[in-house]
Amino acid sequence: MESIHQDVRISWNSVIKQMKEDGEYSVGLGVYLEGAKPIKIDGFKFIVAVPILISKKMIDARYKELIEWELAKITGKNYMLVTVVSDDPQKMQDDVIYPHHDENPTTIGVNSVNENYTFDNFVIGSSNNVATAAAYSTAEHPGKMYNPLFLYGKSGLGKTHLLHAIGNKIKQDHPDMNIIYVTSETFTSEFIDALKYGTTMDFKRKYRNAEVLLIDDVQFIERTEATQEEFFHTFNALYALNRQIVITSDRRPSDLIMLEERLRTRFSQGLTTDLSVPNYETRLLILKNKAQNYKANISEEVLEYVAERIKSNIRELEGALLKIVSMSQLSNIVVDINYAEEVIKSILPGDGIVKITPDKIIERVASFYKITPEDLTGKAKVKNFAFPRQVGMYLCHRLTDMNFKMIGNAFGGKDRSTVDHNVKKIEMMLEIRPELKEDINYIIKDLEKIY
Ligand code: ADP
Ligand code: MG
């Protein structure tokens, strides 16, 4: 036992040392790792305790991958970094409280329901009351009310939250039910792996044994015929047995043009309902609840100010609050309106809505491919830069309303036809290379975070 703890400490200390040597140990990271203690290794989990919630949130959001990467370099194993909050890490050694992975349950590839997202902590307003009611009655009567239930809405409006809330309620009422939560990306990649390793029977068994299947972000399902075919059969098999299916997407079924017609038809045969942008009162209520959760003492005036300024995305609303709370905790100041304004200004480019800009795209793509923004926008005909450049152009085309000429300008003055050609090239590659799609979805998710 003791030797395991020893190992954990040695690895952790080496990781910190290595990060310092590599120049990766930034001031921010230092602040969040203040008081952090390695607890133990449990299978593939490397568990570290931090004293405050903000540190956990920030490490999970910003530094998890870096640390996992360093851990892999040091230990030769692919550990998953798990942060837990404890004010007395010494006491934790053996009775570690396992956190449920919030934020992004999909990145760890576990098909399980996230207990942090419940109906209890979902604020209801006119933007989501119909969807919430539908979700709730679906959870009360799985397989009997609406099948499938199809929830759609733009990013950051609560689809994933409601999906897990359904899972949690069903789990509470029927502890033995087999509930599977999966994103369409995970479904796709598991299926592709199953084909590769000849384990399609296991794959089929797993999904066809679901008593409740919660599919998140169905718009990302692979375009290939085989995956859609498999999905169609899974759907039909479960549907025929009255198993509950809930699907989320960023658009209504009829607009899922990458899906086969027969799938669109299937999706529409239950109830389709949407989540829209919350009004001011709802936004304020959400902020108040979250502030309470963080045990943060933020004045009503500041919360009102934030609710006024950030309008279109609850994830951004939370992000702004988190930033304010963490700043106030770290520097021990009382946040006033002026301060909140500074924070919001640093998030918003002026018009009250966080926008994905070409600069941000260039920055994220460069960082993803480990080159500099200048490499990405420069003229050098280096092979290593050409592909990231194409990806950057593709993302500008997909995520902003810039035309090819504007995109060309953002990339150091390339002409319209070059941009057109590059975008088409990536679109074509996406059809045949699933790993590229994963990379691109990863970058998009990264861009959607406000950090
Ligand atoms: P989507 O899946 O639609 O992109 P999420 O469900 O991930 O959005 O929501 C983004 C964040 O906002 C989550 O942390 C979620 O808990 C929170 N959130 C969204 N809607 C509400 C709400 N009505 N009440 C409380 N929190 C919410
Ligand atoms: Mg979601």
PDB file of C-alpha atoms and ligand atoms in Angstrom, residues 117 121-123 128 154-161 286 290 314-315 318, ligand 1:
ATOM      1  CA  TYR A 117     -26.604  17.134 -14.286  1.00  0.00           C
ATOM      2  CA  ASN A 121     -30.194  21.913 -10.750  1.00  0.00           C
ATOM      3  CA  PHE A 122     -31.721  22.782 -14.105  1.00  0.00           C
ATOM      4  CA  VAL A 123     -33.293  26.212 -14.083  1.00  0.00           C
ATOM      5  CA  ASN A 128     -36.777  25.503 -22.011  1.00  0.00           C
ATOM      6  CA  LYS A 154     -27.811  25.645 -30.292  1.00  0.00           C
ATOM      7  CA  SER A 155     -24.674  24.948 -28.345  1.00  0.00           C
ATOM      8  CA  GLY A 156     -24.654  25.741 -24.644  1.00  0.00           C
ATOM      9  CA  LEU A 157     -28.393  25.781 -24.042  1.00  0.00           C
ATOM     10  CA  GLY A 158     -28.721  22.694 -21.873  1.00  0.00           C
ATOM     11  CA  LYS A 159     -29.241  19.689 -24.161  1.00  0.00           C
ATOM     12  CA  THR A 160     -26.548  17.544 -22.609  1.00  0.00           C
ATOM     13  CA  HIS A 161     -27.667  18.596 -19.138  1.00  0.00           C
ATOM     14  CA  ILE A 286     -28.927  30.375 -13.412  1.00  0.00           C
ATOM     15  CA  LYS A 290     -24.205  28.610  -9.805  1.00  0.00           C
ATOM     16  CA  ILE A 314     -25.269  29.317 -20.862  1.00  0.00           C
ATOM     17  CA  ARG A 315     -21.865  27.706 -21.059  1.00  0.00           C
ATOM     18  CA  GLU A 318     -21.027  29.940 -16.502  1.00  0.00           C
TER      19      GLU A 318
HETATM   20  P1  ADP B   1     -25.511  21.841 -24.827  1.00  0.00           P
HETATM   21  O1  ADP B   1     -25.401  20.370 -24.654  1.00  0.00           O
HETATM   22  O2  ADP B   1     -26.861  22.281 -25.310  1.00  0.00           O
HETATM   23  O3  ADP B   1     -24.400  22.439 -25.638  1.00  0.00           O
HETATM   24  P2  ADP B   1     -25.040  21.855 -21.982  1.00  0.00           P
HETATM   25  O4  ADP B   1     -26.142  20.968 -21.537  1.00  0.00           O
HETATM   26  O5  ADP B   1     -23.681  21.283 -22.019  1.00  0.00           O
HETATM   27  O6  ADP B   1     -25.377  22.517 -23.396  1.00  0.00           O
HETATM   28  O7  ADP B   1     -25.058  23.170 -21.085  1.00  0.00           O
HETATM   29  C1  ADP B   1     -23.944  24.009 -20.944  1.00  0.00           C
HETATM   30  C2  ADP B   1     -23.763  24.366 -19.496  1.00  0.00           C
HETATM   31  O8  ADP B   1     -24.834  25.209 -19.081  1.00  0.00           O
HETATM   32  C3  ADP B   1     -23.792  23.169 -18.592  1.00  0.00           C
HETATM   33  O9  ADP B   1     -22.849  23.334 -17.558  1.00  0.00           O
HETATM   34  C4  ADP B   1     -25.191  23.157 -18.019  1.00  0.00           C
HETATM   35  O10 ADP B   1     -25.219  22.601 -16.713  1.00  0.00           O
HETATM   36  C5  ADP B   1     -25.529  24.624 -17.989  1.00  0.00           C
HETATM   37  N1  ADP B   1     -26.953  24.869 -18.187  1.00  0.00           N
HETATM   38  C6  ADP B   1     -27.618  24.893 -19.359  1.00  0.00           C
HETATM   39  N2  ADP B   1     -28.913  25.159 -19.180  1.00  0.00           N
HETATM   40  C7  ADP B   1     -29.091  25.290 -17.848  1.00  0.00           C
HETATM   41  C8  ADP B   1     -30.226  25.566 -17.027  1.00  0.00           C
HETATM   42  N3  ADP B   1     -31.452  25.782 -17.538  1.00  0.00           N
HETATM   43  N4  ADP B   1     -30.022  25.606 -15.679  1.00  0.00           N
HETATM   44  C9  ADP B   1     -28.805  25.427 -15.166  1.00  0.00           C
HETATM   45  N5  ADP B   1     -27.694  25.163 -15.883  1.00  0.00           N
HETATM   46  C10 ADP B   1     -27.828  25.099 -17.212  1.00  0.00           C
END
